[in-house]
């Protein structure tokens, strides 16, 4: 993408960035959860912590929080943390949703998340630990072949 080229050359033309950030604010209301998480990760990658853009993305997260699967929460929280742009009040919203997700997703999805964490550019360590703890607790309760069959590739 053009942003990566400019960043690699250590160029930040004001007009490009103003237009880019304005476009993000405009589009954020219609973004899917994955798109919000990827956008936050891109902003964190290039250390573009524009307060207006971040605030709008956080409003989008808050209004669409039920659409945020655990992995998107982890990536979003990690990116916001890297940008040092996550107020405690907002973090509590993410924490509540992360706890709900971990408590309600199936064992296979917990495993899928655990396997995906190393590929995330930004992640939230406490969410990773929460996922691992829940996975191990559920795994410890396995007693029968039917229990093991909950996993795609036991």
PDB file of C-alpha atoms in Angstrom:
ATOM      1  CA  UNK A   1       0.000   0.000   0.000  1.00  0.00           C
ATOM      2  CA  UNK A   2       1.078   3.549  -0.584  1.00  0.00           C
ATOM      3  CA  UNK A   3       1.260   4.307   3.123  1.00  0.00           C
ATOM      4  CA  UNK A   4       3.840   1.561   3.631  1.00  0.00           C
ATOM      5  CA  UNK A   5       5.956   2.985   0.804  1.00  0.00           C
ATOM      6  CA  UNK A   6       5.913   6.481   2.293  1.00  0.00           C
ATOM      7  CA  UNK A   7       6.635   5.169   5.776  1.00  0.00           C
ATOM      8  CA  UNK A   8       9.520   3.019   4.503  1.00  0.00           C
ATOM      9  CA  UNK A   9      11.015   6.131   2.908  1.00  0.00           C
ATOM     10  CA  UNK A  10      10.387   8.058   6.143  1.00  0.00           C
ATOM     11  CA  UNK A  11       8.133  10.526   4.313  1.00  0.00           C
ATOM     12  CA  UNK A  12       4.928  11.891   5.777  1.00  0.00           C
ATOM     13  CA  UNK A  13       3.350  14.292   3.289  1.00  0.00           C
ATOM     14  CA  UNK A  14       0.751  16.264   5.216  1.00  0.00           C
ATOM     15  CA  UNK A  15      -1.865  16.223   2.441  1.00  0.00           C
ATOM     16  CA  UNK A  16      -1.716  12.423   2.129  1.00  0.00           C
ATOM     17  CA  UNK A  17      -2.056  11.852   5.850  1.00  0.00           C
ATOM     18  CA  UNK A  18      -4.827  14.410   6.301  1.00  0.00           C
ATOM     19  CA  UNK A  19      -6.799  12.758   3.518  1.00  0.00           C
ATOM     20  CA  UNK A  20      -6.059   9.269   4.818  1.00  0.00           C
ATOM     21  CA  UNK A  21      -7.097  10.070   8.390  1.00  0.00           C
ATOM     22  CA  UNK A  22     -10.198  11.946   7.235  1.00  0.00           C
ATOM     23  CA  UNK A  23     -11.167   8.927   5.125  1.00  0.00           C
ATOM     24  CA  UNK A  24     -10.714   6.604   8.103  1.00  0.00           C
ATOM     25  CA  UNK A  25     -13.007   8.730  10.255  1.00  0.00           C
ATOM     26  CA  UNK A  26     -15.607   8.812   7.494  1.00  0.00           C
ATOM     27  CA  UNK A  27     -15.433   5.063   6.822  1.00  0.00           C
ATOM     28  CA  UNK A  28     -15.131   3.869  10.415  1.00  0.00           C
ATOM     29  CA  UNK A  29     -18.882   3.852  11.025  1.00  0.00           C
ATOM     30  CA  UNK A  30     -19.354   1.221   8.315  1.00  0.00           C
ATOM     31  CA  UNK A  31     -16.345  -0.971   9.137  1.00  0.00           C
ATOM     32  CA  UNK A  32     -16.658  -4.578  10.210  1.00  0.00           C
ATOM     33  CA  UNK A  33     -14.964  -5.613  13.440  1.00  0.00           C
ATOM     34  CA  UNK A  34     -12.059  -7.186  11.566  1.00  0.00           C
ATOM     35  CA  UNK A  35     -11.550  -3.999   9.554  1.00  0.00           C
ATOM     36  CA  UNK A  36     -11.477  -1.880  12.710  1.00  0.00           C
ATOM     37  CA  UNK A  37      -8.906  -4.224  14.271  1.00  0.00           C
ATOM     38  CA  UNK A  38      -6.749  -4.171  11.114  1.00  0.00           C
ATOM     39  CA  UNK A  39      -7.010  -0.385  10.886  1.00  0.00           C
ATOM     40  CA  UNK A  40      -5.920   0.033  14.491  1.00  0.00           C
ATOM     41  CA  UNK A  41      -3.007  -2.321  13.896  1.00  0.00           C
ATOM     42  CA  UNK A  42      -1.921  -0.311  10.836  1.00  0.00           C
ATOM     43  CA  UNK A  43      -2.118   2.926  12.822  1.00  0.00           C
ATOM     44  CA  UNK A  44      -0.062   1.357  15.611  1.00  0.00           C
ATOM     45  CA  UNK A  45       2.462  -0.067  13.109  1.00  0.00           C
ATOM     46  CA  UNK A  46       3.149   3.441  11.801  1.00  0.00           C
ATOM     47  CA  UNK A  47       2.651   5.126  15.172  1.00  0.00           C
ATOM     48  CA  UNK A  48      -0.186   7.275  13.852  1.00  0.00           C
ATOM     49  CA  UNK A  49      -2.064   7.960  17.054  1.00  0.00           C
ATOM     50  CA  UNK A  50      -4.250  10.772  15.766  1.00  0.00           C
ATOM     51  CA  UNK A  51      -6.665  11.425  18.662  1.00  0.00           C
ATOM     52  CA  UNK A  52      -9.668  12.154  16.420  1.00  0.00           C
ATOM     53  CA  UNK A  53      -9.247   8.962  14.404  1.00  0.00           C
ATOM     54  CA  UNK A  54      -8.596   6.826  17.477  1.00  0.00           C
ATOM     55  CA  UNK A  55     -11.614   8.294  19.278  1.00  0.00           C
ATOM     56  CA  UNK A  56     -13.842   7.548  16.274  1.00  0.00           C
ATOM     57  CA  UNK A  57     -12.565   3.975  16.007  1.00  0.00           C
ATOM     58  CA  UNK A  58     -13.158   3.510  19.728  1.00  0.00           C
ATOM     59  CA  UNK A  59     -16.733   4.803  19.295  1.00  0.00           C
ATOM     60  CA  UNK A  60     -17.187   2.277  16.494  1.00  0.00           C
ATOM     61  CA  UNK A  61     -15.882  -0.510  18.718  1.00  0.00           C
ATOM     62  CA  UNK A  62     -18.186   0.550  21.530  1.00  0.00           C
ATOM     63  CA  UNK A  63     -21.260   0.693  19.307  1.00  0.00           C
ATOM     64  CA  UNK A  64     -20.452  -2.617  17.595  1.00  0.00           C
ATOM     65  CA  UNK A  65     -18.888  -4.439  20.558  1.00  0.00           C
ATOM     66  CA  UNK A  66     -21.112  -7.493  20.087  1.00  0.00           C
ATOM     67  CA  UNK A  67     -19.539  -8.065  16.669  1.00  0.00           C
ATOM     68  CA  UNK A  68     -16.013  -8.211  18.068  1.00  0.00           C
ATOM     69  CA  UNK A  69     -14.807 -11.784  18.320  1.00  0.00           C
ATOM     70  CA  UNK A  70     -12.074 -12.537  20.815  1.00  0.00           C
ATOM     71  CA  UNK A  71      -9.216 -12.255  18.320  1.00  0.00           C
ATOM     72  CA  UNK A  72     -10.370  -8.822  17.147  1.00  0.00           C
ATOM     73  CA  UNK A  73     -10.617  -7.659  20.760  1.00  0.00           C
ATOM     74  CA  UNK A  74      -7.102  -8.901  21.423  1.00  0.00           C
ATOM     75  CA  UNK A  75      -5.674  -7.193  18.335  1.00  0.00           C
ATOM     76  CA  UNK A  76      -7.587  -3.953  18.965  1.00  0.00           C
ATOM     77  CA  UNK A  77      -6.556  -3.770  22.619  1.00  0.00           C
ATOM     78  CA  UNK A  78      -2.944  -4.511  21.670  1.00  0.00           C
ATOM     79  CA  UNK A  79      -2.894  -1.781  19.032  1.00  0.00           C
ATOM     80  CA  UNK A  80      -4.528   0.753  21.337  1.00  0.00           C
ATOM     81  CA  UNK A  81      -2.044  -0.194  24.047  1.00  0.00           C
ATOM     82  CA  UNK A  82       0.877   0.276  21.654  1.00  0.00           C
ATOM     83  CA  UNK A  83      -0.485   3.715  20.796  1.00  0.00           C
ATOM     84  CA  UNK A  84      -0.996   4.419  24.513  1.00  0.00           C
ATOM     85  CA  UNK A  85      -4.529   5.430  23.605  1.00  0.00           C
ATOM     86  CA  UNK A  86      -6.779   3.206  25.687  1.00  0.00           C
ATOM     87  CA  UNK A  87      -8.411   4.911  28.666  1.00  0.00           C
ATOM     88  CA  UNK A  88      -9.248   2.697  31.645  1.00  0.00           C
ATOM     89  CA  UNK A  89     -12.990   3.207  31.160  1.00  0.00           C
ATOM     90  CA  UNK A  90     -12.797   1.940  27.578  1.00  0.00           C
ATOM     91  CA  UNK A  91     -10.513  -0.917  28.600  1.00  0.00           C
ATOM     92  CA  UNK A  92     -13.214  -2.119  30.995  1.00  0.00           C
ATOM     93  CA  UNK A  93     -15.622  -2.361  28.066  1.00  0.00           C
ATOM     94  CA  UNK A  94     -13.105  -4.463  26.145  1.00  0.00           C
ATOM     95  CA  UNK A  95     -12.358  -6.563  29.247  1.00  0.00           C
ATOM     96  CA  UNK A  96     -16.043  -7.362  29.805  1.00  0.00           C
ATOM     97  CA  UNK A  97     -16.492  -8.403  26.190  1.00  0.00           C
ATOM     98  CA  UNK A  98     -13.291 -10.471  26.226  1.00  0.00           C
ATOM     99  CA  UNK A  99     -14.470 -12.302  29.340  1.00  0.00           C
ATOM    100  CA  UNK A 100     -17.861 -12.960  27.704  1.00  0.00           C
ATOM    101  CA  UNK A 101     -16.201 -14.251  24.534  1.00  0.00           C
ATOM    102  CA  UNK A 102     -13.859 -16.600  26.413  1.00  0.00           C
ATOM    103  CA  UNK A 103     -16.716 -17.934  28.516  1.00  0.00           C
ATOM    104  CA  UNK A 104     -18.984 -18.624  25.556  1.00  0.00           C
ATOM    105  CA  UNK A 105     -16.838 -19.736  22.617  1.00  0.00           C
ATOM    106  CA  UNK A 106     -16.208 -23.425  22.033  1.00  0.00           C
ATOM    107  CA  UNK A 107     -12.975 -25.244  22.786  1.00  0.00           C
ATOM    108  CA  UNK A 108     -11.930 -25.371  19.136  1.00  0.00           C
ATOM    109  CA  UNK A 109     -12.252 -21.603  18.805  1.00  0.00           C
ATOM    110  CA  UNK A 110     -10.179 -21.143  21.957  1.00  0.00           C
ATOM    111  CA  UNK A 111      -7.493 -23.305  20.351  1.00  0.00           C
ATOM    112  CA  UNK A 112      -7.778 -21.420  17.057  1.00  0.00           C
ATOM    113  CA  UNK A 113      -7.248 -18.155  18.922  1.00  0.00           C
ATOM    114  CA  UNK A 114      -4.238 -19.526  20.778  1.00  0.00           C
ATOM    115  CA  UNK A 115      -2.708 -20.649  17.489  1.00  0.00           C
ATOM    116  CA  UNK A 116      -3.418 -17.264  15.870  1.00  0.00           C
ATOM    117  CA  UNK A 117      -1.917 -15.087  18.611  1.00  0.00           C
ATOM    118  CA  UNK A 118       1.703 -15.437  17.393  1.00  0.00           C
ATOM    119  CA  UNK A 119       0.650 -14.121  13.971  1.00  0.00           C
ATOM    120  CA  UNK A 120      -0.968 -10.992  15.407  1.00  0.00           C
ATOM    121  CA  UNK A 121       1.230  -7.967  15.008  1.00  0.00           C
ATOM    122  CA  UNK A 122      -0.302  -6.423  18.124  1.00  0.00           C
ATOM    123  CA  UNK A 123      -1.992  -8.362  20.873  1.00  0.00           C
ATOM    124  CA  UNK A 124      -3.056  -7.927  24.488  1.00  0.00           C
ATOM    125  CA  UNK A 125      -1.119 -10.290  26.735  1.00  0.00           C
ATOM    126  CA  UNK A 126      -3.748 -10.515  29.468  1.00  0.00           C
ATOM    127  CA  UNK A 127      -6.339 -11.618  26.885  1.00  0.00           C
ATOM    128  CA  UNK A 128      -3.960 -14.246  25.568  1.00  0.00           C
ATOM    129  CA  UNK A 129      -3.464 -15.512  29.116  1.00  0.00           C
ATOM    130  CA  UNK A 130      -7.224 -15.491  29.740  1.00  0.00           C
ATOM    131  CA  UNK A 131      -7.731 -17.601  26.619  1.00  0.00           C
ATOM    132  CA  UNK A 132      -4.988 -20.055  27.604  1.00  0.00           C
ATOM    133  CA  UNK A 133      -6.363 -20.447  31.140  1.00  0.00           C
ATOM    134  CA  UNK A 134      -9.870 -21.148  29.853  1.00  0.00           C
ATOM    135  CA  UNK A 135      -8.580 -23.600  27.248  1.00  0.00           C
ATOM    136  CA  UNK A 136      -6.576 -25.525  29.865  1.00  0.00           C
ATOM    137  CA  UNK A 137      -9.508 -25.576  32.296  1.00  0.00           C
ATOM    138  CA  UNK A 138     -11.829 -26.975  29.662  1.00  0.00           C
ATOM    139  CA  UNK A 139      -9.222 -29.453  28.466  1.00  0.00           C
ATOM    140  CA  UNK A 140      -8.776 -30.725  32.023  1.00  0.00           C
ATOM    141  CA  UNK A 141     -12.487 -31.625  32.062  1.00  0.00           C
ATOM    142  CA  UNK A 142     -12.203 -33.892  29.019  1.00  0.00           C
ATOM    143  CA  UNK A 143     -13.081 -37.464  30.001  1.00  0.00           C
ATOM    144  CA  UNK A 144     -14.478 -39.208  26.935  1.00  0.00           C
ATOM    145  CA  UNK A 145     -13.856 -39.539  23.213  1.00  0.00           C
ATOM    146  CA  UNK A 146     -16.864 -37.270  22.652  1.00  0.00           C
ATOM    147  CA  UNK A 147     -15.118 -34.578  24.650  1.00  0.00           C
ATOM    148  CA  UNK A 148     -12.009 -34.883  22.488  1.00  0.00           C
ATOM    149  CA  UNK A 149     -14.175 -34.828  19.353  1.00  0.00           C
ATOM    150  CA  UNK A 150     -14.911 -31.168  20.111  1.00  0.00           C
ATOM    151  CA  UNK A 151     -11.526 -30.491  18.559  1.00  0.00           C
ATOM    152  CA  UNK A 152     -11.180 -30.572  14.788  1.00  0.00           C
ATOM    153  CA  UNK A 153      -7.837 -32.374  14.808  1.00  0.00           C
ATOM    154  CA  UNK A 154      -7.321 -34.051  18.186  1.00  0.00           C
TER     155      UNK A 154
END
